[in-house]
Coordinates of C-alpha atoms in Angstrom, one line a residue:
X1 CA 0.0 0.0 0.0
X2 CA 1.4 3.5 -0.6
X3 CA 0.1 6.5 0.9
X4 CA 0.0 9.7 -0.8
X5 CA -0.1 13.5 0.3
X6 CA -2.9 14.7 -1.9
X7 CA -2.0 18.3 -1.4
X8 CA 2.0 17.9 -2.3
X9 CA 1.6 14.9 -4.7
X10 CA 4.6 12.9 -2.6
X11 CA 4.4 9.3 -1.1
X12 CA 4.4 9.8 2.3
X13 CA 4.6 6.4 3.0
X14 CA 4.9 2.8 1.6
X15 CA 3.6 -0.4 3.8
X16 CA 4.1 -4.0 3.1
X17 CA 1.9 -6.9 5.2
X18 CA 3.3 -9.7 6.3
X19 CA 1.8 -13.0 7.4
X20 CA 3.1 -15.8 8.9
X21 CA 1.1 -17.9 6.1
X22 CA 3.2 -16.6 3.3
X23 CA 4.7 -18.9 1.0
X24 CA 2.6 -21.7 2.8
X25 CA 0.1 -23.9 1.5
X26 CA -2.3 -22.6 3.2
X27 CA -4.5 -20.7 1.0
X28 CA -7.4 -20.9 -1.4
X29 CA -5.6 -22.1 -4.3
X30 CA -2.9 -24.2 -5.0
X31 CA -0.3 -21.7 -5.2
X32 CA 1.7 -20.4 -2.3
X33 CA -0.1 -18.2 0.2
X34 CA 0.4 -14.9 -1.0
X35 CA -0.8 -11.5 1.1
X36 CA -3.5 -8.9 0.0
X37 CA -4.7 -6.3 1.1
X38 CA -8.8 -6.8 1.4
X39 CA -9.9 -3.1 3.4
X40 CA -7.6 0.3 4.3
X41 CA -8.2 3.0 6.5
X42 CA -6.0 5.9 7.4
X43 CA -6.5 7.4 11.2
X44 CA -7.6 11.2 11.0
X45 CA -3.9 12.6 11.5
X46 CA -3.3 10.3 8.2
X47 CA -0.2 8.6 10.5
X48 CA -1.5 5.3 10.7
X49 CA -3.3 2.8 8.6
X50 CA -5.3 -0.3 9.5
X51 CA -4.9 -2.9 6.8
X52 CA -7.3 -5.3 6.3
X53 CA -5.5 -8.9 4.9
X54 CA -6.5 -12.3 3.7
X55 CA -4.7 -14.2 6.6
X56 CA -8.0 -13.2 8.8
X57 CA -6.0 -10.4 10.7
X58 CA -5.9 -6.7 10.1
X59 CA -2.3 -4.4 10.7
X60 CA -2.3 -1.6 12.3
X61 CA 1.2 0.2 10.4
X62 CA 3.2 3.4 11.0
X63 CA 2.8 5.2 8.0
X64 CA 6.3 7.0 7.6
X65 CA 8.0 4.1 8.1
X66 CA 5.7 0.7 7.4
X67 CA 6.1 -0.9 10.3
X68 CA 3.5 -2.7 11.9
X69 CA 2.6 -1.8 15.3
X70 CA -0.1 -4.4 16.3
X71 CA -2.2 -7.2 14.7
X72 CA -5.7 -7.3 15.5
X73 CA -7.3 -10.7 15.4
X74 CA -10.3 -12.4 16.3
X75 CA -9.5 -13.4 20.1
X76 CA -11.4 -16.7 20.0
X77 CA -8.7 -17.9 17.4
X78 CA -5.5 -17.8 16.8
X79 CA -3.9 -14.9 14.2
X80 CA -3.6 -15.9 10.8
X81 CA -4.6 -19.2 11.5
X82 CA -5.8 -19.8 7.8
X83 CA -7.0 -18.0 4.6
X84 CA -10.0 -15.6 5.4
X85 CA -11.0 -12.0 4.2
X86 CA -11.1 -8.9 6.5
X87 CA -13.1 -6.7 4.5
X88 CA -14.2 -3.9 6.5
X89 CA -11.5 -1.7 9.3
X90 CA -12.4 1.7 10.3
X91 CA -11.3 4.0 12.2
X92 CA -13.3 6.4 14.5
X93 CA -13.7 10.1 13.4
X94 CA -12.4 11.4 16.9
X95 CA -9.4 8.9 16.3
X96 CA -9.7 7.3 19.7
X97 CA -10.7 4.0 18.3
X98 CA -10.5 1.1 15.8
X99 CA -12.8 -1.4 14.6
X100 CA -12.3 -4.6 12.2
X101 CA -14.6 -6.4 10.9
X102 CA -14.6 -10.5 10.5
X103 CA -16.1 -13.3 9.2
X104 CA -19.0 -14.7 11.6
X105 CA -20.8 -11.6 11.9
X106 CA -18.1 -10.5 14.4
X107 CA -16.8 -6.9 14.9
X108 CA -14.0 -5.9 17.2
X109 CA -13.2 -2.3 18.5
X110 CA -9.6 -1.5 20.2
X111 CA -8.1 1.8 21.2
X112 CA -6.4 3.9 19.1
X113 CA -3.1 1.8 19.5
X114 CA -4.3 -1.7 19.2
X115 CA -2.7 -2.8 22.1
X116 CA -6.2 -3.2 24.1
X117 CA -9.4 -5.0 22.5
X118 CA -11.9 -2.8 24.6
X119 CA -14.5 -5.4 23.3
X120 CA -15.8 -7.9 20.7
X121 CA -19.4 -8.3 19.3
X122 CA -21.2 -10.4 17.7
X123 CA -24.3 -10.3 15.6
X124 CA -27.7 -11.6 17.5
X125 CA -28.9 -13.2 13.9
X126 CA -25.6 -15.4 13.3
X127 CA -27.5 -18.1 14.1
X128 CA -29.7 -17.6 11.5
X129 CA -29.8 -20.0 9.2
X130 CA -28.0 -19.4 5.8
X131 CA -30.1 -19.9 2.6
X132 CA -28.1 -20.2 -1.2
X133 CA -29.5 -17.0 -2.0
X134 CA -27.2 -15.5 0.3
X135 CA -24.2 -16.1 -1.0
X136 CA -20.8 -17.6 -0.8
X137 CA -19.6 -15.7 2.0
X138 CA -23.0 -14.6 4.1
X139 CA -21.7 -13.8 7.5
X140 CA -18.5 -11.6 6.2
X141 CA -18.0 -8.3 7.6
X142 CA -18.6 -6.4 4.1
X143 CA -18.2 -2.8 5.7
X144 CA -17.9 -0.5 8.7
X145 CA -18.8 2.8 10.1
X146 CA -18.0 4.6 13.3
X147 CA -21.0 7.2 13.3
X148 CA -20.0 11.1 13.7
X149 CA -19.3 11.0 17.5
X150 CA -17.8 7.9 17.5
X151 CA -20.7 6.8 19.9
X152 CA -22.7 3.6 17.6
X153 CA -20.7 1.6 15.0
X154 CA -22.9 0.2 11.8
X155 CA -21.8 -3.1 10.5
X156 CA -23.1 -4.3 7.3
X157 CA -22.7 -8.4 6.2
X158 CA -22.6 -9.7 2.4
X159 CA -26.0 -11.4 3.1
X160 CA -27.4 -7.8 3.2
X161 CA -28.1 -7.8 6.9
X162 CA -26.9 -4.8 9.1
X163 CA -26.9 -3.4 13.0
X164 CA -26.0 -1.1 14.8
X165 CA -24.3 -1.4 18.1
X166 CA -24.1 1.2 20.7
X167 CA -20.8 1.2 21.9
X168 CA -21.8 2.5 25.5

């Protein structure tokens, strides 16, 4: 990923994921793993980004210098345990927080430095059951929204279902 200074024009910054499925057989196809990046977000200062990856994990990088400062993960599971998108990260307008979405329906929210999973929902209606029309992936995390005063957080799914938490 490369970040750019839309005023100036220069590269600010250039970041390269990681994951410790690379080069394994441990992806969808029968070439090695490879990394991609699935969802971006830049934090309001434009300093950080928080990568969304195939490996199930989302990377939270220094911009300036592309180094990764904290992998956020589902904490029922192991990081990077397998191949699996994370389509939707956002950060909160205020900057004081960070949410990634996953598959299952799941959402987690950590502070602003990732260090701290402050907590981890999960939809009510995952346990509803999943019909062909909606789709191959039905419970991913398609995208992500912190609302204005970083109070509620929307989650939207692939099968077209949404909430709204309120973080409070």
């Amino acid at each position: 990923a490369q970040v750019w200074d839309t005023i100036s024009g220069q590269r600010i910054g250039e970041i390269r994921p990681d994951s410790p499925l690379a080069g394994s057989s441990r992806g969808p196809t029968a070439r090695p793993f490879e990394v991609f990046i699935e969802a971006a977000s830049l934090s309001p200062d434009g300093t950080r980004a928080l990568l969304g990856l195939n490996d199930g994990t989302a990377g939270l990088f220094d911009v300036a210098s592309g180094e990764r400062l904290a992998t956020l993960h589902d904490p029922n599971y192991p990081p990077a345990r397998g191949w699996e998108l994370v389509r939707a990260v956002a950060y909160a307008p205020d900057g004081t927080l960070v949410a990634v979405g996953f598959h299952g329906r799941a959402v987690g929210v950590w502070d602003r430095s990732g260090s701290r999973c402050i907590m981890f929902l999960r939809d009510p209606l995952l346990a509803r059951p999943i019909t062909l029309n909606d789709g191959p992936r039905p419970a991913l995390v398609s995208t992500i929204a912190f609302s204005t005063d970083s109070r509620s957080l929307f989650a939207g799914y692939a099968d077209g279902i949404v909430t709204i938490w309120e973080l409070a």
